[in-house]
Short mmCIF file of C-alpha atoms in Angstrom, two decimals:
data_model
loop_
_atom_site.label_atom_id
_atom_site.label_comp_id
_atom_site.label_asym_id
_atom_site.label_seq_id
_atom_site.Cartn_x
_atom_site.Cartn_y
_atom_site.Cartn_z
CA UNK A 29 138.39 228.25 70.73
CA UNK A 30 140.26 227.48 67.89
CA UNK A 31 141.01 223.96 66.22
CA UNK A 32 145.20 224.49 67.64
CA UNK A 33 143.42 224.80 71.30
CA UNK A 34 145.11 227.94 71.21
CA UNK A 35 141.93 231.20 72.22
CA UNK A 36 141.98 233.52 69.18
CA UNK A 37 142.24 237.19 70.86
CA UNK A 38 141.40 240.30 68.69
CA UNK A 39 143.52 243.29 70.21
CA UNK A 40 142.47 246.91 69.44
CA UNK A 41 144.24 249.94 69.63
CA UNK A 42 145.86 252.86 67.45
CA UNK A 43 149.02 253.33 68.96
CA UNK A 44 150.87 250.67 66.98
CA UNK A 45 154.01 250.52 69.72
CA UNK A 46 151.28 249.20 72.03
CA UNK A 47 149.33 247.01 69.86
CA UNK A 48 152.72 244.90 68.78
CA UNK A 49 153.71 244.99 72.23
CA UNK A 50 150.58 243.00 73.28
CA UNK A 51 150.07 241.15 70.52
CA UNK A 52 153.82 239.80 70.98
CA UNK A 53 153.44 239.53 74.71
CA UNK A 54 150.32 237.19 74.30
CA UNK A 55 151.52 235.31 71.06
CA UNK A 56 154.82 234.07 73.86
CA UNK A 57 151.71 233.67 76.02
CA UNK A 58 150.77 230.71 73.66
CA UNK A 59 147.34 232.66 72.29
CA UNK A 60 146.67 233.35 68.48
CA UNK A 61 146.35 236.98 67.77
CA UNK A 62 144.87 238.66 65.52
CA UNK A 63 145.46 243.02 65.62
CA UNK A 64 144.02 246.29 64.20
CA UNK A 65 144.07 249.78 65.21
CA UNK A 66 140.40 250.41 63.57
CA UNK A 67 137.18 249.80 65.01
CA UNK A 68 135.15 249.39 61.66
CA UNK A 69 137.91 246.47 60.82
CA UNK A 70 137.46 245.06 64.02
CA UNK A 71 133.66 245.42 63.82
CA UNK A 72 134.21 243.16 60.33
CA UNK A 73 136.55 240.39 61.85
CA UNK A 74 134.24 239.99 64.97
CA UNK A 75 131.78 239.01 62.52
CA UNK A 76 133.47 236.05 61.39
CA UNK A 77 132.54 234.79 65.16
CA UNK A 78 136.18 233.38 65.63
CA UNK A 79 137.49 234.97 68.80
CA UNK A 80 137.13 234.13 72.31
CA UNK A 81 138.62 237.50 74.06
CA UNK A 82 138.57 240.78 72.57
CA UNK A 83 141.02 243.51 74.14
CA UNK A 84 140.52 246.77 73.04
CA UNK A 85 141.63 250.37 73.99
CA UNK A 86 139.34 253.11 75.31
CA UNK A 87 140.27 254.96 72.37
CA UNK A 88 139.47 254.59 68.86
CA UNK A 89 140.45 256.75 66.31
CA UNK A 90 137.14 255.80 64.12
CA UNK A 91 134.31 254.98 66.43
CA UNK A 92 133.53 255.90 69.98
CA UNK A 93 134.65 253.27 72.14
CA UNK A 94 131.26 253.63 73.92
CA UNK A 95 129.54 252.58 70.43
CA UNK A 96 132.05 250.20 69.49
CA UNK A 97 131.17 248.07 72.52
CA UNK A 98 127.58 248.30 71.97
CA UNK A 99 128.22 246.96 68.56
CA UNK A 100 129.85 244.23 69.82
CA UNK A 101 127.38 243.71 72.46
CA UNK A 102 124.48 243.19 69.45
CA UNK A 103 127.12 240.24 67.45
CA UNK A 104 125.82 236.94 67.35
CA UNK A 105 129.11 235.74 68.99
CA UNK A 106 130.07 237.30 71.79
CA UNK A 107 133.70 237.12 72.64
CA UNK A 108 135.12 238.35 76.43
CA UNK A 109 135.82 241.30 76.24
CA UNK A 110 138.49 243.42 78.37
CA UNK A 111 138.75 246.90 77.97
CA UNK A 112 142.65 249.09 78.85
CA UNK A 113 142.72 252.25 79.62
CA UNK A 114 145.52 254.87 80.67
CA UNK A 115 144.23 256.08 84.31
CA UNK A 116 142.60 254.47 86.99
CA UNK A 117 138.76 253.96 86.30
CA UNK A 118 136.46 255.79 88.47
CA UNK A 119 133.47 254.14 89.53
CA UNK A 120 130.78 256.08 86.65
CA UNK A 121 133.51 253.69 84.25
CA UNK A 122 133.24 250.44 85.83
CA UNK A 123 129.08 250.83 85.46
CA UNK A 124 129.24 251.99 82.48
CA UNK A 125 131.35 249.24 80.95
CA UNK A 126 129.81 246.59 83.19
CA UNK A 127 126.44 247.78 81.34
CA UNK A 128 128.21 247.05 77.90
CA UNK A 129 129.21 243.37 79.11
CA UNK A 130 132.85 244.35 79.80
CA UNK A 131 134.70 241.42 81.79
CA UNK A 132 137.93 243.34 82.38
CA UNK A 133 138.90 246.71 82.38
CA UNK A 134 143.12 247.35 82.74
CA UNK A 135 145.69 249.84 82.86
CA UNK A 136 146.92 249.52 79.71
CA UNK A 137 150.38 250.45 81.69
CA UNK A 138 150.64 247.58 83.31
CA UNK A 139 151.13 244.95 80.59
CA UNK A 140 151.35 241.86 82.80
CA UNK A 141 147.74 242.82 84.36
CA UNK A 142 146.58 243.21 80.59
CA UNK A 143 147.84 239.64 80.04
CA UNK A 144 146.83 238.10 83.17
CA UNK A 145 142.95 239.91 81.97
CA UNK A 146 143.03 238.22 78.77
CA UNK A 147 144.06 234.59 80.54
CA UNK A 148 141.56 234.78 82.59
CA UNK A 149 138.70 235.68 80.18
CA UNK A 150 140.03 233.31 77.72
CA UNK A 151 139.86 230.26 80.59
CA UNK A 152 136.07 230.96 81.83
CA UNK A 153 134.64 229.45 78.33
CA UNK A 154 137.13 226.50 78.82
CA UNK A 155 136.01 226.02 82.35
CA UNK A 156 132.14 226.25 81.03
CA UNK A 157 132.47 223.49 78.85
CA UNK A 158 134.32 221.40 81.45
CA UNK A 159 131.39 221.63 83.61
CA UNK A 160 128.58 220.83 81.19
CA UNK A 161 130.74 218.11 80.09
CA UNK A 162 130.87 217.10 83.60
CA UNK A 163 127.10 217.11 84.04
CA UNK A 164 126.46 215.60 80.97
CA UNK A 165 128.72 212.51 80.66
CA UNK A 166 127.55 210.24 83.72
CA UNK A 167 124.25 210.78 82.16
CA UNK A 168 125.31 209.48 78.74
CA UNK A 169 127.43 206.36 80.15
CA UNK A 170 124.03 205.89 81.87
CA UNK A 171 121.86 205.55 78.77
CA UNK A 172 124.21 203.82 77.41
CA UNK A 173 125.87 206.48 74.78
CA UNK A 174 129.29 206.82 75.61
#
């Protein structure tokens, strides 16, 4: 999460008419965006370890997306990531994804889903820290450190 408060979301794709379309769609959303149709590039701004959901297409023109996740998967930070495709997923997808730590995977035709995918990814870190704050403040106040 970002200083603003606002999740950073990295989207992915080469078809440019898609990749404005979500990055404007989320942007209205109130996220910060960052986009790229290249894997390698997005490879090098992962690195920098500030994003909290990365949505990417099934397609890359430069890397498999197969290898692209597995990349990602071996990155010291490891944002959500959700995954669109063009067809319905058949069940061989959804295992192999899940195996590559995928938390969504969307018909990229269906633009609201996409957006309601990258919410929700971008809320379970929020909700994490909520909870250990939870469980660790009464036992500060206790000891006397709040």
């Amino acid at each position: 999460m970002r200083s603003s408060g606002r999740a950073k979301v990295l989207i992915v794709d080469n078809d440019d008419r898609i990749l404005w379309k979500f990055q404007e769609a989320l942007e209205n959303a109130g996220f910060d965006t960052t986009a790229t149709w290249s894997g390698q590039e997005a490879l090098v701004l992962l690195k920098s370890g500030v994003f909290d959901v990365l949505l990417v297409d099934d397609y890359l023109p430069d890397l498999h997306s197969h290898d692209f996740l597995e990349r990602v998967r071996r990155l010291s930070t490891q944002p959500s990531i959700v995954v669109m495709h063009n067809s319905a997923a058949q069940p061989g997808d959804l295992q192999c994804y899940e195996s590559l730590s995928v938390s969504e995977l969307v018909d990229k035709r269906d633009p609201v889903r996409v957006c309601k995918a990258v919410s929700l990814c971008a809320e379970q870190p929020r909700k994490q820290m909520a909870r250990l704050e939870r469980l660790c403040l009464p036992q500060q106040r206790r000891s006397g450190r709040a």
